[in-house]
Amino acid sequence: MASMTTNSTTATEDAAPDADAVPELELADADILDAMRHIPGYLDITTADFRIIYHLAHAHAVARLFHGLTAGRLMRTGITGLPPATPLGAAARSFVEQGVKTLPVIDPDGRVLGVLTETDVLRQLGAASFLELLLQLLDGDGTLGDRGQDTATSAMMTTPAVTVTEHAGLREIMTAFRRHAGRGMPVVDAQGRCSGLLLRKDFLTACHLDESQ
């Protein structure tokens, strides 16, 4: 399993599908009795038996839906990380060229030092959103060019970065995404080198979910 770098935190857990990662809905006796009333005929089953069936069915469904789901299979490859000395302007262009809103900041060996997000760039430019930045431009704010466009990425990035290994499974990925609000996170190999970028939306799509839901 992957090692942990000094500037990233990588959880290491079993990658196998884990039913515990998807909490079951707690059923009351009233729920079960109501469901049983909708089934025609006589059912020789107790509410306890029903719960056992529900538990086993839930575990089977989790295994069926998430078998083989790993960060390595979901990650986007070909992502070019940012050296820590990259100035803001060049970093912003890299976001646009690669079509992402999160990029890993890496050392010369490719190890993750931190993460730079679109929000970090906007904050440096004195705006909370692109809409606010656009309004400033429309208002003729001439100070935009003076807002640290030469600032190095290392001064803006978030560190330590939350990362996952290529073998991270459902539970580990969910735990990692809960630890930060970013839209993506680096995936690292056994040596802690960045091997790809896992986007939150790609993970939700793979889980048959949607960010809009």
Phi, psi and omega in degrees: 000159189294150174278168182251129178274166183287340183246019173212153179243120185237117176283150178228112179221174179299134182273355183293150177306135186231115181299332180293341181287340178244098186302138175283152174282130180286120182264132173271160177304323180299323178297314184293314181298322178295318179296319182294330179293340180273354180261119182294152178088181183268129178250116178269074184212140178267168176295328178294317177299319181299319180296321179297316179298316180299316181298314181293321179294321179296314180299320180294319180295319178299314180297321181291318185284325190245010179299130177080004179282112177226159179299325181296327180280333184265341188291156174267128180260174181077013179281130178264116180286169182257127169296149185298339181273359182301125178288160185307314183300315180291324179296318180298320178295324179295322175303311184295314184295326183264354175067032178230168180241008175219135177224142176284146172257125191234155175273179183300337179269003178088004180282143186284124177261332183181189180226135174248131181244166176303322179297322178299318181293315179298320179299320179295329180273002176081027180229146179270344181203167177295327179297317178296319179296319179297318179297323178297320179293318179296330179280000177076029179294110183273005183267356185303320181293346182261004186269053171069039180292345176265003180300134181288148179304324182299335180275348183248339190289161173266129179215144359287153179276143172277124180231167172227157177277167179297334183267003181300134180258195187307306185297316183294319179295316179299317180298317182294317180293330178290341183276352178207162184260005184293164181273354179196170177208152181290147171252131185242156177270189185296338179264006179081012179273144182291126180244354179175183180230125178261117180270142180301319183293326178292322179294316180296321178297318179295332179272009180064032177243178179212138182301334183281348183275000000 
